[in-house]
Structures are given as structure tokens and as C-alpha cells.
mmCIF file with all atom_site columns, C-alpha atoms in Angstrom:
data_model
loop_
_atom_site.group_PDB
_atom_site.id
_atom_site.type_symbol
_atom_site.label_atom_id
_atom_site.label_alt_id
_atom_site.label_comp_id
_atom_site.label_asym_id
_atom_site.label_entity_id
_atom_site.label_seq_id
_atom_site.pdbx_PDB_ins_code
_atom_site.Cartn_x
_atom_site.Cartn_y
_atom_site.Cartn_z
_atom_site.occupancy
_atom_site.B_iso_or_equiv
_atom_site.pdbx_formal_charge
_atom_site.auth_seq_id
_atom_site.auth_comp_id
_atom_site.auth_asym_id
_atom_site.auth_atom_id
_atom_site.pdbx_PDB_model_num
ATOM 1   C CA . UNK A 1 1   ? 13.822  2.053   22.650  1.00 95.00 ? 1   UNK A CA 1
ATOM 2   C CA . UNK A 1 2   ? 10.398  1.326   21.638  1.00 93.00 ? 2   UNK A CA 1
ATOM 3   C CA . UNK A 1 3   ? 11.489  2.055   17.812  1.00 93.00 ? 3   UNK A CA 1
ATOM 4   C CA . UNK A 1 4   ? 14.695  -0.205  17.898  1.00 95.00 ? 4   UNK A CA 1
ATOM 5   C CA . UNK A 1 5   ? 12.387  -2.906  19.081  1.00 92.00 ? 5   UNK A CA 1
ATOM 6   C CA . UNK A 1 6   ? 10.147  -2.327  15.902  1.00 89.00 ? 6   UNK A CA 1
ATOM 7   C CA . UNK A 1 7   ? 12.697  -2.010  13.753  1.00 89.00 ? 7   UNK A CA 1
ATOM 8   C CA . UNK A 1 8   ? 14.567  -5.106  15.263  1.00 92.00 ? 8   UNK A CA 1
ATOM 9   C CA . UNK A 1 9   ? 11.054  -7.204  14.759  1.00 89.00 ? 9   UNK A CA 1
ATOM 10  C CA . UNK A 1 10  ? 10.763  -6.297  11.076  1.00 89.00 ? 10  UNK A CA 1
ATOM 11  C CA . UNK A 1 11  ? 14.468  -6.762  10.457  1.00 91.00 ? 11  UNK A CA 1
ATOM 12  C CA . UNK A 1 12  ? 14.532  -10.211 12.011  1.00 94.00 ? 12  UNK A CA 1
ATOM 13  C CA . UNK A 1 13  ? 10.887  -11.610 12.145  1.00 94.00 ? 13  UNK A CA 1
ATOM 14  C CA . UNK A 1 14  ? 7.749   -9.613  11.012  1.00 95.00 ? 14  UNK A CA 1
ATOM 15  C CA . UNK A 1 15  ? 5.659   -6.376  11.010  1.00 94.00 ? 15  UNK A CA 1
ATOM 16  C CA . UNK A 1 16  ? 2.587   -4.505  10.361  1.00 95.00 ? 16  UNK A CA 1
ATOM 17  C CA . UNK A 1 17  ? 1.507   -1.267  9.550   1.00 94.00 ? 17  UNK A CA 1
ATOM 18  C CA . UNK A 1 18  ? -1.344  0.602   8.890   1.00 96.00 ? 18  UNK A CA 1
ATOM 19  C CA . UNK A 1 19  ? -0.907  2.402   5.507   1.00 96.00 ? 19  UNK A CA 1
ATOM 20  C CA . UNK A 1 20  ? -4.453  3.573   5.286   1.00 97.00 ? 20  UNK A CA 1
ATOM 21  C CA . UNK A 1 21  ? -3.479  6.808   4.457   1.00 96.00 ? 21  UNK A CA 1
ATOM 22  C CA . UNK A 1 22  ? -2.281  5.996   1.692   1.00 96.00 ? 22  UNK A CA 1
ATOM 23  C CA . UNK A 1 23  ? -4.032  7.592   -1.484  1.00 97.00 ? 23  UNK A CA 1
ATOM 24  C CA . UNK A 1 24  ? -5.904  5.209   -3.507  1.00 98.00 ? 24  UNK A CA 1
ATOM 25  C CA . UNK A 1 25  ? -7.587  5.678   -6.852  1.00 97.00 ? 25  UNK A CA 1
ATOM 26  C CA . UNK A 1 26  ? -9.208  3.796   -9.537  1.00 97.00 ? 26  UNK A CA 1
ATOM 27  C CA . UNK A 1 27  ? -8.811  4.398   -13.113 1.00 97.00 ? 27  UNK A CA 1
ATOM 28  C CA . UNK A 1 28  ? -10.871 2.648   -15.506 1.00 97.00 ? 28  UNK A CA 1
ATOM 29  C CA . UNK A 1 29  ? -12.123 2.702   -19.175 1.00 97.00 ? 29  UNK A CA 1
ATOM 30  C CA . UNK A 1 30  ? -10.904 1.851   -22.691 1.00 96.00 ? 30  UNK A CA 1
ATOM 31  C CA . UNK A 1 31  ? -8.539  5.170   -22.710 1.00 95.00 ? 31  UNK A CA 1
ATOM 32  C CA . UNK A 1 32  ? -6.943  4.551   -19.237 1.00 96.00 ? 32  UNK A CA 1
ATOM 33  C CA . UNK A 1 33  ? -4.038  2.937   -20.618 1.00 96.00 ? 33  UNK A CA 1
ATOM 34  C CA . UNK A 1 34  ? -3.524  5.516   -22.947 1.00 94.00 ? 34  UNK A CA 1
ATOM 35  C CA . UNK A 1 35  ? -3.633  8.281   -20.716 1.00 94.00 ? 35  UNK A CA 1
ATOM 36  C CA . UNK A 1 36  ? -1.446  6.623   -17.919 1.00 96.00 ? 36  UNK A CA 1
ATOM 37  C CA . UNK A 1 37  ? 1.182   5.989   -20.276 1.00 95.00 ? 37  UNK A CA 1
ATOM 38  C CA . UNK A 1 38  ? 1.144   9.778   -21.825 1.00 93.00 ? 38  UNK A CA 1
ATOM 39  C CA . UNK A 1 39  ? 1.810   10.864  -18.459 1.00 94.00 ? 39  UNK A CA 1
ATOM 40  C CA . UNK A 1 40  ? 4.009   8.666   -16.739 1.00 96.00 ? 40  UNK A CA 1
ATOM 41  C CA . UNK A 1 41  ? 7.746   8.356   -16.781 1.00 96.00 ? 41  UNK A CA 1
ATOM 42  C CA . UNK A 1 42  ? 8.471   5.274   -16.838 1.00 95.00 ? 42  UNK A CA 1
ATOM 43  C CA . UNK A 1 43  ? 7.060   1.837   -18.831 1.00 95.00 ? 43  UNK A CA 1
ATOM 44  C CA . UNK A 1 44  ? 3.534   0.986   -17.654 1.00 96.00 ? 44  UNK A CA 1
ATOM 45  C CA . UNK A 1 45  ? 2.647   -2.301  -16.083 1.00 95.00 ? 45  UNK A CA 1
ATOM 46  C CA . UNK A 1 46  ? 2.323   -4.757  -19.490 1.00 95.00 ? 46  UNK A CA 1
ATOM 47  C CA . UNK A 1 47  ? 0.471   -7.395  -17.866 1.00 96.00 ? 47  UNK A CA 1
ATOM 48  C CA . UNK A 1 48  ? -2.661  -7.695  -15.750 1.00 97.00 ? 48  UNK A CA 1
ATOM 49  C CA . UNK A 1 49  ? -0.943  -7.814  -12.074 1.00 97.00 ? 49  UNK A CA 1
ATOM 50  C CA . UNK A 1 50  ? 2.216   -6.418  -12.988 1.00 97.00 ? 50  UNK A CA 1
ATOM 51  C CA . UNK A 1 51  ? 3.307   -3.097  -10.719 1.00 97.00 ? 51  UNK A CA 1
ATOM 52  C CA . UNK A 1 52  ? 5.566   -0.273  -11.609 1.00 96.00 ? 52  UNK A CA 1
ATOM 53  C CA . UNK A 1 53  ? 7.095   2.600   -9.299  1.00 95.00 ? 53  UNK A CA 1
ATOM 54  C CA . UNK A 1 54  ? 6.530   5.639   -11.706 1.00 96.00 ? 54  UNK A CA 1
ATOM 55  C CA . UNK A 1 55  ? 6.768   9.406   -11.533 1.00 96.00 ? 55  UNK A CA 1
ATOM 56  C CA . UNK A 1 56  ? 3.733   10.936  -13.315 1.00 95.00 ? 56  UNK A CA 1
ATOM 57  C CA . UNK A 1 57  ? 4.946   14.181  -15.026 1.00 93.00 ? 57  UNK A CA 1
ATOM 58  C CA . UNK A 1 58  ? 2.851   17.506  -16.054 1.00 88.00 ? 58  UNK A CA 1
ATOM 59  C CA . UNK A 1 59  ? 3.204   18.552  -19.924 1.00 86.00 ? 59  UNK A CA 1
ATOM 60  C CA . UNK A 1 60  ? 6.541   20.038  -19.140 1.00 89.00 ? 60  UNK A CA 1
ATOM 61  C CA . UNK A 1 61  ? 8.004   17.092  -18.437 1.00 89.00 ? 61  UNK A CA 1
ATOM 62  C CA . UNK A 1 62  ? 8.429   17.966  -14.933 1.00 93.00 ? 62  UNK A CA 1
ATOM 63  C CA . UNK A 1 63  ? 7.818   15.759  -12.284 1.00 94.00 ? 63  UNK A CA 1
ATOM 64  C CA . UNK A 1 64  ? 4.375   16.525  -10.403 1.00 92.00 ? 64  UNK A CA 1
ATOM 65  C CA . UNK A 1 65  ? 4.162   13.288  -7.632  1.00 94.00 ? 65  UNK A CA 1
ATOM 66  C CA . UNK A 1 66  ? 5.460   9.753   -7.617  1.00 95.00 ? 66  UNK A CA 1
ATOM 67  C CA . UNK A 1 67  ? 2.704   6.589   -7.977  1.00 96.00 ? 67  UNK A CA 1
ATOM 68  C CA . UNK A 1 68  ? 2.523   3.097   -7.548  1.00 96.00 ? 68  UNK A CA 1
ATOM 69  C CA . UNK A 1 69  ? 0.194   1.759   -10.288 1.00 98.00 ? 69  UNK A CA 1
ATOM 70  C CA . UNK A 1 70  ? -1.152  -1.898  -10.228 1.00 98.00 ? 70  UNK A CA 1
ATOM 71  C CA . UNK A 1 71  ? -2.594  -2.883  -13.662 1.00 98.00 ? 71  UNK A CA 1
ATOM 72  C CA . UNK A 1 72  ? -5.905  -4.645  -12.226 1.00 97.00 ? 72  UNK A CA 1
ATOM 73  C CA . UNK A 1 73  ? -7.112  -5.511  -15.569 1.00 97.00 ? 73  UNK A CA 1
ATOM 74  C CA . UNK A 1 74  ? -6.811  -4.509  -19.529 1.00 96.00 ? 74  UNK A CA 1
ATOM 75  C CA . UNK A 1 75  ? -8.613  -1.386  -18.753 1.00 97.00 ? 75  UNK A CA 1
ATOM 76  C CA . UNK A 1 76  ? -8.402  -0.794  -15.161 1.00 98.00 ? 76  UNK A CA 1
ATOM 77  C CA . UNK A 1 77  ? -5.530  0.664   -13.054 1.00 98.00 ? 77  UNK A CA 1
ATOM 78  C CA . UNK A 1 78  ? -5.075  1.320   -8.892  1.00 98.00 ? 78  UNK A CA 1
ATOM 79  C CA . UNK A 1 79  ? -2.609  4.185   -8.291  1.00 98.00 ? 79  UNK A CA 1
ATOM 80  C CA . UNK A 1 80  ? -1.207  4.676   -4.765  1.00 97.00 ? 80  UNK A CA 1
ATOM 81  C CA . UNK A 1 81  ? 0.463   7.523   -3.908  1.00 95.00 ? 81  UNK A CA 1
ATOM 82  C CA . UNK A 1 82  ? 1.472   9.441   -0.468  1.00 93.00 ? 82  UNK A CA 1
ATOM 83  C CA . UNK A 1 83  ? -1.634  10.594  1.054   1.00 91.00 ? 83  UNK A CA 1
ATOM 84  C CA . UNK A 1 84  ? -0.901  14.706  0.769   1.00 90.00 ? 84  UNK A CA 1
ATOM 85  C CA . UNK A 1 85  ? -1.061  13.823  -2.792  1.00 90.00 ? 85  UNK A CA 1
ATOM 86  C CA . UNK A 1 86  ? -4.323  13.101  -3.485  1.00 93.00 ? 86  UNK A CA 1
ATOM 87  C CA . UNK A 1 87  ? -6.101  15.901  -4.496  1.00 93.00 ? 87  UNK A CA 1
ATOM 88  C CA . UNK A 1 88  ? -3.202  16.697  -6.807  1.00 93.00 ? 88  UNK A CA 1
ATOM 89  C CA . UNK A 1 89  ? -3.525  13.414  -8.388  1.00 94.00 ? 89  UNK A CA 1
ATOM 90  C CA . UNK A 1 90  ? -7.450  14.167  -9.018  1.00 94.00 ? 90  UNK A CA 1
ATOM 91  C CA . UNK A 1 91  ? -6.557  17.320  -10.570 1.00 93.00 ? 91  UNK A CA 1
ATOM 92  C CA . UNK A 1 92  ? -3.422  16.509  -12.398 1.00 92.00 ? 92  UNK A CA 1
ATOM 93  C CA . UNK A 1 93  ? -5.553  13.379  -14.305 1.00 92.00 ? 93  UNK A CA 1
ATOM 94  C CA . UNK A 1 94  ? -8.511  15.486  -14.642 1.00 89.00 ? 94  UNK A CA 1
ATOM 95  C CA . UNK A 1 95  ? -7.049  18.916  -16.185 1.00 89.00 ? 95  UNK A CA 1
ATOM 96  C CA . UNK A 1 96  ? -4.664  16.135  -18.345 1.00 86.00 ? 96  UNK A CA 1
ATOM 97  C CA . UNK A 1 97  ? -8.273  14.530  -19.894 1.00 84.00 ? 97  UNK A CA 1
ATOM 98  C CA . UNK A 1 98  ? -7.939  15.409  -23.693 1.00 85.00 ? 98  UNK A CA 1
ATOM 99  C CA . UNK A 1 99  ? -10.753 13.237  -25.504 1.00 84.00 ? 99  UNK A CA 1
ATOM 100 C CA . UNK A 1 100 ? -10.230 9.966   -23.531 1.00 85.00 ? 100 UNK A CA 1
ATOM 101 C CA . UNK A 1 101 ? -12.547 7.397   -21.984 1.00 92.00 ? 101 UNK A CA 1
ATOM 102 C CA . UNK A 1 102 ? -11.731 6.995   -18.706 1.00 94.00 ? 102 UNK A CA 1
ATOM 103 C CA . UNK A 1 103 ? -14.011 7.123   -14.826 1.00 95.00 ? 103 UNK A CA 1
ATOM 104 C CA . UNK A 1 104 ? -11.654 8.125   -11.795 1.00 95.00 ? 104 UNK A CA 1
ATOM 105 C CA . UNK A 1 105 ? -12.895 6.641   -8.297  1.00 96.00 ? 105 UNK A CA 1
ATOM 106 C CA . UNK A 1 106 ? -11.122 8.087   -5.596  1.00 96.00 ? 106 UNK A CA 1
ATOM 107 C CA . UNK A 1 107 ? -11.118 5.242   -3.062  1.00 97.00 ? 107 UNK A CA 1
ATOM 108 C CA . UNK A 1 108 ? -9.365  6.357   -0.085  1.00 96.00 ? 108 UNK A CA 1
ATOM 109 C CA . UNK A 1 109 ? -12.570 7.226   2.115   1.00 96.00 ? 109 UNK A CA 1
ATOM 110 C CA . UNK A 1 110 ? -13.688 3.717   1.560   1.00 97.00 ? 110 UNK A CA 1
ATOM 111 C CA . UNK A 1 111 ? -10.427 1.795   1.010   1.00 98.00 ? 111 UNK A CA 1
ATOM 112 C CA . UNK A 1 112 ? -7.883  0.498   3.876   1.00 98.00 ? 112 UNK A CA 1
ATOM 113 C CA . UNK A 1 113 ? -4.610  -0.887  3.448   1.00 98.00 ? 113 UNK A CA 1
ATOM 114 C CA . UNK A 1 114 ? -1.654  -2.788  5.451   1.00 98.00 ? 114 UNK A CA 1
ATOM 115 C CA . UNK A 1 115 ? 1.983   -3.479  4.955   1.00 96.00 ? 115 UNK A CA 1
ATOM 116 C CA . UNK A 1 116 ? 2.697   -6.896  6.060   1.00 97.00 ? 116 UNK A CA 1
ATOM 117 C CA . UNK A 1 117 ? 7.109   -6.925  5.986   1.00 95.00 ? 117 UNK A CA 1
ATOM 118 C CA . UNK A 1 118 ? 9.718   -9.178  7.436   1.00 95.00 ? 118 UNK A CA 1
ATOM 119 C CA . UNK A 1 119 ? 11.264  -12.407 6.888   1.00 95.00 ? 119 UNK A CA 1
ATOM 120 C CA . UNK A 1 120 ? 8.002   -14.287 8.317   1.00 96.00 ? 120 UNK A CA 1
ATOM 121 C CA . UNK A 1 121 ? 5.776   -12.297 6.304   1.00 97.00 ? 121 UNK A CA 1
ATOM 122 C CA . UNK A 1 122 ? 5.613   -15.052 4.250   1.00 97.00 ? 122 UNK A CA 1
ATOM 123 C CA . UNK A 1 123 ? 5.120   -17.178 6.919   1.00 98.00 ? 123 UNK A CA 1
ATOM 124 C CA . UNK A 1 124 ? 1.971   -15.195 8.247   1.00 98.00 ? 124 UNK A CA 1
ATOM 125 C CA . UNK A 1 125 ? -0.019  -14.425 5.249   1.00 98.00 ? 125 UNK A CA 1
ATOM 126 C CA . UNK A 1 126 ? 0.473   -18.169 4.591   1.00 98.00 ? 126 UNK A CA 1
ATOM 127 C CA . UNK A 1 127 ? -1.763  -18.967 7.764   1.00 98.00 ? 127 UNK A CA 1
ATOM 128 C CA . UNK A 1 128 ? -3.895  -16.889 6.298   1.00 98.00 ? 128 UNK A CA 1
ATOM 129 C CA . UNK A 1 129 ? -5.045  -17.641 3.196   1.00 98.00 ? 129 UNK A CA 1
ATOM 130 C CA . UNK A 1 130 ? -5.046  -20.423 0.344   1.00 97.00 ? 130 UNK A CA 1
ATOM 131 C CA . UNK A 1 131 ? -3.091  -18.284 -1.992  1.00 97.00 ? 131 UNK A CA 1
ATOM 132 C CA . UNK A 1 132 ? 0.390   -19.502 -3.361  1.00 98.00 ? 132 UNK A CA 1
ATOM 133 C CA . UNK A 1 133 ? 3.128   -16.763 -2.105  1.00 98.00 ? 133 UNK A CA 1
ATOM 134 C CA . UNK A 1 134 ? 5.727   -19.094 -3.108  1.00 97.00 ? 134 UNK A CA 1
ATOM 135 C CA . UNK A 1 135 ? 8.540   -17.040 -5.330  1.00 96.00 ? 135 UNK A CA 1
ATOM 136 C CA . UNK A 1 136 ? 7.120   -19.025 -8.631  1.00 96.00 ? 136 UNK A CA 1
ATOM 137 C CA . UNK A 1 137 ? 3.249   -18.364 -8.092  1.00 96.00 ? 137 UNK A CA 1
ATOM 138 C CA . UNK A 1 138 ? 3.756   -14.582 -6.270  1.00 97.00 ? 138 UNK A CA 1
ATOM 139 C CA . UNK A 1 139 ? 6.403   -12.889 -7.963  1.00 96.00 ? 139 UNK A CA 1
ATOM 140 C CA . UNK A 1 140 ? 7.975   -9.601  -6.954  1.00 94.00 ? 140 UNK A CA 1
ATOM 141 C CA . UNK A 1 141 ? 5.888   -6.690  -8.102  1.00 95.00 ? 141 UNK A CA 1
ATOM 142 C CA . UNK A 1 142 ? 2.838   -8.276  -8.671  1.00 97.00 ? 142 UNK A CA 1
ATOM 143 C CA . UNK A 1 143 ? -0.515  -8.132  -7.583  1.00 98.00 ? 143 UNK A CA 1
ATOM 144 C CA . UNK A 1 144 ? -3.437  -10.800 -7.001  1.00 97.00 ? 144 UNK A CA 1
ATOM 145 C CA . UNK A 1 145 ? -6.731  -10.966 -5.292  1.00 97.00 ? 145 UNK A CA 1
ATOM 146 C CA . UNK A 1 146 ? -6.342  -13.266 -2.589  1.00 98.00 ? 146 UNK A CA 1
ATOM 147 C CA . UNK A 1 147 ? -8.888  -14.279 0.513   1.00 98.00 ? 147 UNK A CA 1
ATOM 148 C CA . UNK A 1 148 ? -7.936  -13.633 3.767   1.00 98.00 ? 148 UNK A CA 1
ATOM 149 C CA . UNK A 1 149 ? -10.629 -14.016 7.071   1.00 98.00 ? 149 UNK A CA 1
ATOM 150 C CA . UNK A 1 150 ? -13.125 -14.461 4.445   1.00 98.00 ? 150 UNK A CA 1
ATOM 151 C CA . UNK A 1 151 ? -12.748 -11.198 2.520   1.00 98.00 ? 151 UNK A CA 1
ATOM 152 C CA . UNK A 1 152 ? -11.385 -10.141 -1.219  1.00 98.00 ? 152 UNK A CA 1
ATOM 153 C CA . UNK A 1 153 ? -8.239  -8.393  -0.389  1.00 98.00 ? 153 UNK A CA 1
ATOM 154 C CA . UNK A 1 154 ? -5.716  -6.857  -3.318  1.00 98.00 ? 154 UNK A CA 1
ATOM 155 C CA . UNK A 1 155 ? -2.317  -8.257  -2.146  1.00 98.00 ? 155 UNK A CA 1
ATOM 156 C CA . UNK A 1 156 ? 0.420   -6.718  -3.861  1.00 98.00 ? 156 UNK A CA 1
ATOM 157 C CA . UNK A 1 157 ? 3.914   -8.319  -3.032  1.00 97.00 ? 157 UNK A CA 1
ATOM 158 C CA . UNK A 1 158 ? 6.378   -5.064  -2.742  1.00 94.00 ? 158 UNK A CA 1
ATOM 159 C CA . UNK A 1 159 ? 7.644   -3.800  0.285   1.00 86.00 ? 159 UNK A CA 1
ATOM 160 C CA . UNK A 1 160 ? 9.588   -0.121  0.712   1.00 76.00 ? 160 UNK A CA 1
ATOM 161 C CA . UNK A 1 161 ? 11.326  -1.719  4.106   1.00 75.00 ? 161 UNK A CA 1
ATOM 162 C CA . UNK A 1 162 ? 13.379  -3.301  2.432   1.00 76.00 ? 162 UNK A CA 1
ATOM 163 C CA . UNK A 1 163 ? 12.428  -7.210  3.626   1.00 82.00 ? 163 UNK A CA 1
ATOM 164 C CA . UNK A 1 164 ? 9.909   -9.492  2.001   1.00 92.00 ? 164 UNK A CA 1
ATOM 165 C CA . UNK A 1 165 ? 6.791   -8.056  2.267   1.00 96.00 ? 165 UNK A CA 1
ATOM 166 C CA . UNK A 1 166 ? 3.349   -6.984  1.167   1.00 98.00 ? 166 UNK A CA 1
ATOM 167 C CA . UNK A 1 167 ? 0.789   -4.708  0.733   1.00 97.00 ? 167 UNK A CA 1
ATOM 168 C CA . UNK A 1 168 ? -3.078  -5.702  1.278   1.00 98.00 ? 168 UNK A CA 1
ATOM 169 C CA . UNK A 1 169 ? -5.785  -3.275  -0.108  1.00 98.00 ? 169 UNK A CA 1
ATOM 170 C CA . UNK A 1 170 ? -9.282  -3.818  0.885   1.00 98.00 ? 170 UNK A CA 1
ATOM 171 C CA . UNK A 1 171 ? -13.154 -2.084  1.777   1.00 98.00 ? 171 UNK A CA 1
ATOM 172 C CA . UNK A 1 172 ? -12.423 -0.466  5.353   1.00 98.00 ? 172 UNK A CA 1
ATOM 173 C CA . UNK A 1 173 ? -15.696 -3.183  6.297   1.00 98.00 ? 173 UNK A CA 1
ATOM 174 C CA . UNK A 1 174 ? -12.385 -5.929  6.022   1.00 98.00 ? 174 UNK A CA 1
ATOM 175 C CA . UNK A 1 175 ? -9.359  -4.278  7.624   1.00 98.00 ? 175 UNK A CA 1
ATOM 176 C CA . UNK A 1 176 ? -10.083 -5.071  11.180  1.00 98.00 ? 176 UNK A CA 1
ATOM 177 C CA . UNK A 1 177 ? -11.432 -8.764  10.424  1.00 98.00 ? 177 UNK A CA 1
ATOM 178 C CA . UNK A 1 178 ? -7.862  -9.043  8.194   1.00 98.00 ? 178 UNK A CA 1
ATOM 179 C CA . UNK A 1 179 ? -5.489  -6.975  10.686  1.00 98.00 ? 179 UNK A CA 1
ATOM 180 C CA . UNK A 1 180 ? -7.152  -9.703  13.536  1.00 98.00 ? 180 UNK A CA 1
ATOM 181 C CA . UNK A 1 181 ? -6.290  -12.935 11.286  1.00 98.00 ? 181 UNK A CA 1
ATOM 182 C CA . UNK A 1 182 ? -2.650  -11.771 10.613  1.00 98.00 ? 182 UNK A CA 1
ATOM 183 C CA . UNK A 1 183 ? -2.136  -10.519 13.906  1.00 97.00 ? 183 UNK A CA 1
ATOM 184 C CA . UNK A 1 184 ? -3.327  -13.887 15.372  1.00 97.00 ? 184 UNK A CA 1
ATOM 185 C CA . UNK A 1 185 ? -1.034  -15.505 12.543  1.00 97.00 ? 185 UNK A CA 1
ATOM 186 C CA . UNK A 1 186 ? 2.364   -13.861 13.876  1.00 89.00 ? 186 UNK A CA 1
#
């Protein structure tokens, strides 16, 4: 019962989870581009806040964990994966190094992260910050820093429930000051 009444609340009004688990890593230098896009499937993000949902394949061509990677800026990249993958992540971009110039920051000890979903997700992260998350000036897979209970928060509008929703990355110092505005909100 208790899961139908979830389910029926993100389905017909809004919902939050913690997604902390998530893994979370930084990649950043002049080669991180480069390498990304040697070992990725699909097209990398062209623009600075574009997303893509990418497999990241070993030199066989085989498949070794799926990513989410927001292009932050020219040079750096956030990759979000399932939180069992981690380590393999580390590895896999560390052992896949040729002669590029790139840092890797693994920021899921320090890093927190909600999934705000629902048709009046909208309307809640609206109360909540100054940011436009109108269609036009938040588009579908992208990413922008936005404020939100006084705090830089990465919100990146996706959602894997299937309703409008999105995803807010921030220090673990934030979450509980940003979970408290949004639940307050809705």
C-alpha cells in the first residue's frame, strides 16, 4: 500500500528521492574530451550543459557500465553512474589514460544528490529558486547551476520515472538545507 501511494504521488503530483548513492565523478583537463569520447558509445555532450545517456566501452568494444555525463564546461565533465560502479569507473578511466591531460575527482563522499519528479516538479523547484525551468530556458537534457535555499546546486532536468523531473547535485553541507526548501515547497 505504502508503494502505490508513492507511486500514485509521483504519477499524479510530485516526488523526491534521495539519489545520493549515486556515483559521481569529475573529469577535467584539456584531454578530457578526448578521452570521454574514445571511450564512449555514443555522441558526447557538444555543448556546455548538454547531457547524454552513454555506455562507456573497454578496448574491445564491449560494454563495461552505463554513465550519465553532463558537459560542465569546455574541459570539464560530471559522470553519474549506479553507485556499485564506482570503483570500476576509477579504474576503467585510469588503466584507459594513454598520454592525456586529464585530473579525476571522485565526488561521491562529498557530493549529495535528489530526484525531484512529477507533474508539479516544476511547480516546486519554481518556489524555490529564481531560475527559468520554463521548456524554452530549461530544456530537456540539460544542465545549469541554479540557487536553491541559498546554495549552488547542479540541476540537471532528466528524470528516469518517466514524468517531468530533475536531478539536483550539490556539497552534502546543502542537501538538507535544499531537501527542507523543496519539501516545504510541495
Amino acid at each position: 500500500d505504502m508503494v502505490a501511494l508513492e507511486v500514485k504521488a509521483v504519477r499524479d503530483a510530485v516526488g523526491i528521492m534521495d539519489v545520493t548513492a549515486f556515483t559521481k565523478v569529475l573529469i577535467e583537463g584539456p584531454d578530457a574530451y578526448a578521452l570521454l569520447d574514445r571511450l564512449t558509445a555514443n555522441r558526447m555532450p557538444q555543448k556546455t550543459g548538454s547531457i547524454t545517456l552513454t555506455h562507456m566501452l573497454n578496448r574491445r568494444g564491449r560494454i563495461e557500465l552505463e554513465t550519465t555525463i553532463v558537459r560542465m564546461a569546455d574541459d570539464k565533465f560530471y559522470l553519474v553512474c549506479a553507485a556499485f560502479f564506482e570503483q570500476r569507473l576509477l579504474d576503467h578511466l585510469d588503466q584507459q589514460r594513454v598520454a592525456e591531460d586529464f585530473a579525476i575527482t571522485a565526488l561521491s563522499p562529498d557530493w549529495s544528490a535528489l530526484s525531484l519528479n512529477g507533474p508539479r516538479a516544476r511547480d516546486v523547484l519554481a518556489a524555490c529558486t529564481n531560475a527559468d525551468l520554463s521548456n524554452a530556458g530549461f530544456r530537456w537534457l540539460s544542465a545549469q547551476e541554479i540557487t536553491i535555499a541559498g546554495h549552488m546546486v547542479w540541476a540537471f532536468r532528466m528524470s528516469y520515472a518517466g514524468e517531468l523531473g530533475w536531478e539536483l547535485h550539490m556539497p552534502n553541507a546543502a542537501c538538507l538545507d535544499v531537501y527542507n526548501a523543496l519539501w516545504a515547497a510541495g
